[in-house]
Short mmCIF file of C-alpha atoms and ligand atoms in Angstrom, two decimals:
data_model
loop_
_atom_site.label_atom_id
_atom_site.label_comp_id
_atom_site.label_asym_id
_atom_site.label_seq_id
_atom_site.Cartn_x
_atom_site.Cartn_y
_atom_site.Cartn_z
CA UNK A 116 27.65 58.54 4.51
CA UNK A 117 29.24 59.79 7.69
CA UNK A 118 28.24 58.58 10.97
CA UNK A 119 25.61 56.70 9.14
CA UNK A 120 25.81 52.88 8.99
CA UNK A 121 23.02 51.95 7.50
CA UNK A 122 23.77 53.79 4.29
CA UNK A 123 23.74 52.41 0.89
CA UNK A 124 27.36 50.49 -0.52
CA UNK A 125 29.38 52.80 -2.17
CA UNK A 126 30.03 53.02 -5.37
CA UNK A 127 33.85 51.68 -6.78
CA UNK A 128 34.92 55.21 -7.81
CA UNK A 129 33.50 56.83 -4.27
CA UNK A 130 35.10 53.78 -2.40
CA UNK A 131 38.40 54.55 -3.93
CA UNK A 132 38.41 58.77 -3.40
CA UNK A 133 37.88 57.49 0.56
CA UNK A 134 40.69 56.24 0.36
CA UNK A 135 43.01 58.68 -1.26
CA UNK A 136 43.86 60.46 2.30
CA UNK A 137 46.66 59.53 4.53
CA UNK A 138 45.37 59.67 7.69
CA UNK A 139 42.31 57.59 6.61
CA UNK A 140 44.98 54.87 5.18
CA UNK A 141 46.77 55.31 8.52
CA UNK A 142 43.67 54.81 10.65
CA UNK A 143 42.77 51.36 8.65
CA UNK A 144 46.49 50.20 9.30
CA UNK A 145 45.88 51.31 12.82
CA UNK A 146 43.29 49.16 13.19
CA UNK A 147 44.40 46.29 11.45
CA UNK A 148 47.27 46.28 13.90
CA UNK A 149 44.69 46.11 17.24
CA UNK A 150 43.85 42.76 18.56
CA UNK A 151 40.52 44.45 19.52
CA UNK A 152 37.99 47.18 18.73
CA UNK A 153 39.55 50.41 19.94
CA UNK A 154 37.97 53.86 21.87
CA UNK A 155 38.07 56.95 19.94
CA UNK A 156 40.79 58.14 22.30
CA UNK A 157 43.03 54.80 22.03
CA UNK A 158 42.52 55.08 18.15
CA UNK A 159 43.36 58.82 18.10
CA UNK A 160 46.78 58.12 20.29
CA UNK A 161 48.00 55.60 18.35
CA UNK A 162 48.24 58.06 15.48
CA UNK A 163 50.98 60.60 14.58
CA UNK A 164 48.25 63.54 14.30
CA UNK A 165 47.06 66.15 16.88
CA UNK A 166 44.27 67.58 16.10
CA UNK A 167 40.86 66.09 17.26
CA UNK A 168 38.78 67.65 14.69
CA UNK A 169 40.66 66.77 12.00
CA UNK A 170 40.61 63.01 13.09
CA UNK A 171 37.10 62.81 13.89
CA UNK A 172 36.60 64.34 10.34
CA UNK A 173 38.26 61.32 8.57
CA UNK A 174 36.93 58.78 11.13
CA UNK A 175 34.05 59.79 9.79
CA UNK A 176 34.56 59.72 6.48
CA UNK A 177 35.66 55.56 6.71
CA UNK A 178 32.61 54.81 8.97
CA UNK A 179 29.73 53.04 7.39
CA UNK A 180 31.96 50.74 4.84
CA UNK A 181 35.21 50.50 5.81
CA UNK A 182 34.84 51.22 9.98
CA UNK A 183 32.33 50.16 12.22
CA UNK A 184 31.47 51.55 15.80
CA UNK A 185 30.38 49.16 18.08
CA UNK A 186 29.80 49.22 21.93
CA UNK A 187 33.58 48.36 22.84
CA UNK A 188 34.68 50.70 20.00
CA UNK A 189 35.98 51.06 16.38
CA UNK A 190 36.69 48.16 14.14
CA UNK A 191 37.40 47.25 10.57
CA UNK A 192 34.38 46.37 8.94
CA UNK A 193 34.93 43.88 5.89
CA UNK A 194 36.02 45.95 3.04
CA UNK A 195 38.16 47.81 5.69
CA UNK A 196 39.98 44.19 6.48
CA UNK A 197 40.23 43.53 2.28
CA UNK A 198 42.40 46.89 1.60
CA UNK A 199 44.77 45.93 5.10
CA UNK A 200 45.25 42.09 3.50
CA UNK A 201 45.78 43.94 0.39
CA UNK A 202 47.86 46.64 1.76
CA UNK A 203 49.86 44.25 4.11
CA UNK A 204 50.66 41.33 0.94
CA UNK A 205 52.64 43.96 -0.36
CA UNK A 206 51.07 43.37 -3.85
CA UNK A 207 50.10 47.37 -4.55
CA UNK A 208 53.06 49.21 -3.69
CA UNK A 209 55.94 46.65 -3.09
CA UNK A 210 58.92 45.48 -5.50
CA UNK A 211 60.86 43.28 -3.03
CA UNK A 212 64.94 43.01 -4.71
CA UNK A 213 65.25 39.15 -5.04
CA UNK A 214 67.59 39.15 -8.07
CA UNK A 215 68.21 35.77 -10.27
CA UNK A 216 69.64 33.29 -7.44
CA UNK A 217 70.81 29.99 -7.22
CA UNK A 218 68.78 27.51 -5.43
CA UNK A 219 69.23 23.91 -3.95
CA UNK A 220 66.30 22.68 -6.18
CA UNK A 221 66.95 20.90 -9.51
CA UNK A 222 65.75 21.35 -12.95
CA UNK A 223 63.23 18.67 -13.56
CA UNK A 224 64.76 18.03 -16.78
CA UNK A 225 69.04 18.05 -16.39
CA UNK A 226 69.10 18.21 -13.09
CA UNK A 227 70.71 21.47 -12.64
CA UNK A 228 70.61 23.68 -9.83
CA UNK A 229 67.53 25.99 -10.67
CA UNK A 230 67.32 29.73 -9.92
CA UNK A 231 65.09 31.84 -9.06
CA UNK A 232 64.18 35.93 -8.96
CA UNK A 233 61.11 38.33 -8.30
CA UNK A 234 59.99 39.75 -10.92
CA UNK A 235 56.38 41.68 -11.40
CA UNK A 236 54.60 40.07 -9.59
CA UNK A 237 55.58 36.73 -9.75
CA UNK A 238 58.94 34.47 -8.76
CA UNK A 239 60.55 33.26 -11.77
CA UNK A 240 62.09 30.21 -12.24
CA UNK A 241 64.97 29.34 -14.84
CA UNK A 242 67.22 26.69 -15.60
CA UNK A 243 70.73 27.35 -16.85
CA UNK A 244 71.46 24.75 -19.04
CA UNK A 245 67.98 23.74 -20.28
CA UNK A 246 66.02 25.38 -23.00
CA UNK A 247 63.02 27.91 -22.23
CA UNK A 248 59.92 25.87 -21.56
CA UNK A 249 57.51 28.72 -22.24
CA UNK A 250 58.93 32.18 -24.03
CA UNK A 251 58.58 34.91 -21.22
CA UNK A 252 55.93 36.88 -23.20
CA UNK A 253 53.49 35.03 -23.37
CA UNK A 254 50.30 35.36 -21.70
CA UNK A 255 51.57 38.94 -20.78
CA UNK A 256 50.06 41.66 -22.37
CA UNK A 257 51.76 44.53 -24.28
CA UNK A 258 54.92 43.44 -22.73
CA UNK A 259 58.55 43.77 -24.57
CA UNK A 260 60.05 40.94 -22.94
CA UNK A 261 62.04 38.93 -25.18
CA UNK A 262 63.05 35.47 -24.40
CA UNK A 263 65.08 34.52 -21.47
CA UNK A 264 67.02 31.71 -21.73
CA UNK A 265 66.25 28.75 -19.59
CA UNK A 266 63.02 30.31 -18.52
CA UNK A 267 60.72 27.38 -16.89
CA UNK A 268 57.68 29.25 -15.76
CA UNK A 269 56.04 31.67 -13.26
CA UNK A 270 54.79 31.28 -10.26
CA UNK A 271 52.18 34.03 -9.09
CA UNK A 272 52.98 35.22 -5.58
CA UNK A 273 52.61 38.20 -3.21
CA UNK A 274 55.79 40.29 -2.43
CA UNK A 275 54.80 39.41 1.40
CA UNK A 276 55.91 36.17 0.82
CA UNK A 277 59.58 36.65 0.35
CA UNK A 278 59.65 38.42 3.63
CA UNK A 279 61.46 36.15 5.89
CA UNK A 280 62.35 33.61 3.72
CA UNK A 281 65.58 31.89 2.53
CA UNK A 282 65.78 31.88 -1.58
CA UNK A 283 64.89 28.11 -1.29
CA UNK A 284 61.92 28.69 0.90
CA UNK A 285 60.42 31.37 -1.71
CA UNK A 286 60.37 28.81 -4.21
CA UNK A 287 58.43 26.18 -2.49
CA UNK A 288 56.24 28.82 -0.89
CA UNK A 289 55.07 30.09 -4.44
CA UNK A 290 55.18 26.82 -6.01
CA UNK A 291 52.54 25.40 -2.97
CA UNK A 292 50.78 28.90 -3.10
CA UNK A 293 50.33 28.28 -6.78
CA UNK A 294 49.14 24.65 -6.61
CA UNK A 295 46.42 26.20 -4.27
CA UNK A 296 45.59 28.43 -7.27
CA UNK A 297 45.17 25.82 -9.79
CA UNK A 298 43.32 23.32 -7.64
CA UNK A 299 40.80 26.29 -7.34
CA UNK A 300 40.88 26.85 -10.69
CA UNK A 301 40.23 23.45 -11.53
CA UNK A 302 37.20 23.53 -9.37
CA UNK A 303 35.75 26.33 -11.70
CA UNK A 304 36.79 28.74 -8.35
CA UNK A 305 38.74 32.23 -9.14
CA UNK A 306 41.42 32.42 -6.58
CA UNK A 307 41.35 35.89 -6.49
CA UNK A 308 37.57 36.62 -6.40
CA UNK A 309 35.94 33.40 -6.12
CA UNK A 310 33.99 34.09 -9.62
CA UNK A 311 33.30 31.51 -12.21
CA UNK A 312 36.73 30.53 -14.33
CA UNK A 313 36.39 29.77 -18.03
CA UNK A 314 39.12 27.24 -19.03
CA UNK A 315 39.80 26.36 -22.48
CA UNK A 316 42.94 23.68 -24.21
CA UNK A 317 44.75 24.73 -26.90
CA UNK A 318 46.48 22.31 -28.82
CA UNK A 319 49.34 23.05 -31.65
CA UNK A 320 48.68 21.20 -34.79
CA UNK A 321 52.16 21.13 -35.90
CA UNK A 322 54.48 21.15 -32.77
CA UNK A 323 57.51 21.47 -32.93
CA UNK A 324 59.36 19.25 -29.96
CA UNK A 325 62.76 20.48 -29.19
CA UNK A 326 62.19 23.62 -26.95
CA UNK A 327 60.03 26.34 -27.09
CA UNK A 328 57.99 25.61 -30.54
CA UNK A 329 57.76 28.49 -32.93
CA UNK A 330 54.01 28.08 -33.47
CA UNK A 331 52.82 28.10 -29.51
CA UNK A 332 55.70 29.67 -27.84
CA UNK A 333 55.45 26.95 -25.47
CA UNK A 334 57.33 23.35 -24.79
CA UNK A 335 53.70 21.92 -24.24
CA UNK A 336 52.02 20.88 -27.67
CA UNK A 337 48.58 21.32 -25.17
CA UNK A 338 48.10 24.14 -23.10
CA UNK A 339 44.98 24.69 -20.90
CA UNK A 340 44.14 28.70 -20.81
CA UNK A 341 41.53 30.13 -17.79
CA UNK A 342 40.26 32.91 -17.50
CA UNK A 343 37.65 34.70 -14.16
CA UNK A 344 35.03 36.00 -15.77
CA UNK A 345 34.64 38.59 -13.51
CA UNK A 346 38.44 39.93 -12.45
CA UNK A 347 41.33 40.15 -14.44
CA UNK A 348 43.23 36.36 -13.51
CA UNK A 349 44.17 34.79 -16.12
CA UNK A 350 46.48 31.90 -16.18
CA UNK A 351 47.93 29.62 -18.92
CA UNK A 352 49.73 26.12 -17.62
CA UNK A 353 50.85 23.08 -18.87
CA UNK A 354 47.03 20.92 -19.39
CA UNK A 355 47.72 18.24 -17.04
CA UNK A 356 48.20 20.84 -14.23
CA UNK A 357 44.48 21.99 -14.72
CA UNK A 358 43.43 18.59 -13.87
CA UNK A 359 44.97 18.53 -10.84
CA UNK A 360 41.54 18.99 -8.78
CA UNK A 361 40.75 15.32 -10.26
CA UNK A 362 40.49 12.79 -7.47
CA UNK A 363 41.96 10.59 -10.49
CA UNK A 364 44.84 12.53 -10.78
CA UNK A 365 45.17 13.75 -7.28
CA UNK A 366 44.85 9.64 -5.83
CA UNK A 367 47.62 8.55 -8.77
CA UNK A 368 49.94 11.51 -6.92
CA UNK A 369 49.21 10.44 -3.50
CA UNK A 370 49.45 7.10 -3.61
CA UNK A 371 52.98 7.41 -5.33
CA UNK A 372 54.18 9.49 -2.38
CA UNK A 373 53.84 13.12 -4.13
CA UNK A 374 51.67 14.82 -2.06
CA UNK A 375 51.23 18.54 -4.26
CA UNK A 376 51.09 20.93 -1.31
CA UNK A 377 54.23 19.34 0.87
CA UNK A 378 57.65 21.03 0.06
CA UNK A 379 59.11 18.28 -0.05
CA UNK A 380 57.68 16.86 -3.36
CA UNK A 381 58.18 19.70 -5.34
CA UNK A 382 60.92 18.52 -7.35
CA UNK A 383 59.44 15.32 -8.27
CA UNK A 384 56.40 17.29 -8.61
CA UNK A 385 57.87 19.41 -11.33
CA UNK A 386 59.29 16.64 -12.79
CA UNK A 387 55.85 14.73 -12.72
CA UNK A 388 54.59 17.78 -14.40
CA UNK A 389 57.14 18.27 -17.12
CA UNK A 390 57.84 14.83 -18.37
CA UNK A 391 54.40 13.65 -19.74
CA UNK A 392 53.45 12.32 -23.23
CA UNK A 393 50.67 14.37 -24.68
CA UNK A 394 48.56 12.72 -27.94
CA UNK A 395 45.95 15.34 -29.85
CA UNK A 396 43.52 12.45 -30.69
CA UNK A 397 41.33 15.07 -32.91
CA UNK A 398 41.26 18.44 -33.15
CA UNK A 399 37.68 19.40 -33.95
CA UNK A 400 36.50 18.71 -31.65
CA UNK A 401 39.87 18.55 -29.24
CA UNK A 402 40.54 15.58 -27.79
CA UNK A 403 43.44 15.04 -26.08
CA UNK A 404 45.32 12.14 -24.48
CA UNK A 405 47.85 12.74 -21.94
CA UNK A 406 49.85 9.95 -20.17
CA UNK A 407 51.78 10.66 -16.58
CA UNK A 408 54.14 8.09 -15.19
CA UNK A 409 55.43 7.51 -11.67
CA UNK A 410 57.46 4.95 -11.01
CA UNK A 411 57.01 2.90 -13.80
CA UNK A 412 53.02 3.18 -13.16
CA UNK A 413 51.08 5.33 -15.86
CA UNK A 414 47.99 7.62 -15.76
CA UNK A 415 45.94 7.85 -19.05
CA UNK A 416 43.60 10.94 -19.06
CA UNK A 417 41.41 11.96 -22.01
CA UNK A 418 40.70 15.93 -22.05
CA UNK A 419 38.11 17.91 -24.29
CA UNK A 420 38.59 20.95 -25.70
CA UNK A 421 37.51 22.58 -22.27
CA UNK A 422 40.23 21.19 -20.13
CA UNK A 423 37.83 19.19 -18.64
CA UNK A 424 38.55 15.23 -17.79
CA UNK A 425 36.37 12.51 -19.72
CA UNK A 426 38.20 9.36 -19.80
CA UNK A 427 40.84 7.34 -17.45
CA UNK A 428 42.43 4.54 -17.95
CA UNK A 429 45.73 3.23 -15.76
ZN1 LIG B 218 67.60 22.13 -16.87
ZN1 LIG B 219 53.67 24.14 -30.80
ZN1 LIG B 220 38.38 36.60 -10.46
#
């Protein structure tokens, strides 16, 4: 493929090898970091290696898929830009050290201070009075996490997102950055591909209601499951939070002042989210009735055994 840019898309496994070199990684981050294209010589600076040859042998080797070489000089093309995002969210090769803390936000439930830590991938939340709300394991595969006491939940987020932030601004970041996710899940939208998401609701036929049940592992007698059917995301949530793309739901939010993407409603957000009634109506097929209150107003929404919305009543 070198030097020509007209060549076929590479294959996963060839894209990949390219990659395995650390001058070629260095030349991506290189460019990534330039406002604009840059000359061979301005690129070749900017790098700790002296010797031209040797440069203009891995140039060579990223040009065509993940450099281009225009008239004002080299740039990233678009796969080039994908592995600097990926590189630069930290989500490869980073483990950022944000151990269980204390936060100002409160435990939808008691009211407790709630706390927080990174953890694989994700910022976890826990309460330390409350029971579990979900056990730790679940939805994780051929992990030998036992329960955690007070554990509330995950929230999926980069480890370039506790960079720079206080404890308390971590938490609303992921909880906002995972609100994103679920309103593009509940479009049918992969947030990490943009593929088509398969969603599914489970419900337990014989829940139990104080804590985590023994049957589910879960708080929630109804839990909506989805799945990309092209990438790996998966997510499991509370069902009413896969609705959340619903202009029903979404209008019953806003006009009660909870607005799901400001920081400043997270708490009664959570608390929105935590507190519902949920009524399996039949289980083959699933029906399911689940009733959200704020302030005194209630939401009635009738789900199907895909998650999807068929009734509302107020
Ligand atoms: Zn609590
Ligand atoms: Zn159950
Ligand atoms: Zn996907």
């Amino acid at each position: 493929m070198n030097g020509d840019e007209s060549s076929d898309r590479l294959s996963p496994d060839d894209a990949f090898a390219v990659l395995g070199n650390e001058v070629r990684v260095r030349i991506l981050r290189t460019l990534g970091d330039a406002a604009e294209p840059l000359a061979f010589s301005e690129l070749y600076d900017r790098l700790p290696i002296d010797d031209t040859s040797r440069f203009n042998y891995h140039l060579g080797e990223l040009r065509g898929h993940f450099v281009r070489k225009g008239d004002s000089g080299y740039a990233l093309d678009h796969p080039g830009r994908r592995v600097v995002e990926a590189i630069r969210s930290g989500a490869v090769t980073d483990d950022p050290d944000l151990e269980r803390t204390s936060i100002d936000d409160r435990c939808p439930t008691c009211d407790e201070r709630l706390e927080i830590r990174w953890h694989d991938g994700s910022v976890e939340v826990f309460c330390s009075r409350c029971e579990s709300r979900w056990e730790r394991s679940s939805s994780r595969v051929d992990t030998a996490e036992g329960p955690e006491s007070g554990y509330l939940g995950r929230l999926p987020f980069p480890p370039a997102g506790i960079r720079d932030r206080e404890a308390e601004e971590v938490f609303r970041a992921a909880h906002a950055w995972t609100i994103v996710e679920l309103l593009a899940v509940g479009a049918g939208i992969c947030p990490r591909c943009a593929a088509t998401v398969e969603t599914e609701l489970d419900a337990c036929s014989d829940h139990e209601d104080d804590g985590i049940c023994s049957n589910c592992r879960s708080s929630f007698a109804v839990v909506l499951t989805a799945s990309c059917t092209n990438c790996l995301y998966h997510v499991g949530s509370a069902a009413a939070l896969g609705l959340l793309s619903s202009p029903a739901l979404l209008g019953f939010m806003l006009d009660h002042d909870v607005d799901p993407l400001s920081p400043r409603s997270v708490c009664r957000l959570d608390r929105f989210f935590s507190g519902y009634d949920e009524t399996i109506r039949s289980l083959d097929p699933l029906r399911v009735v689940l009733t959200l209150s704020l302030d005194g107003d209630e939401l009635t929404l009738h789900v199907d055994e895909n998650g999807d919305l068929v009734d509302v009543s107020s």
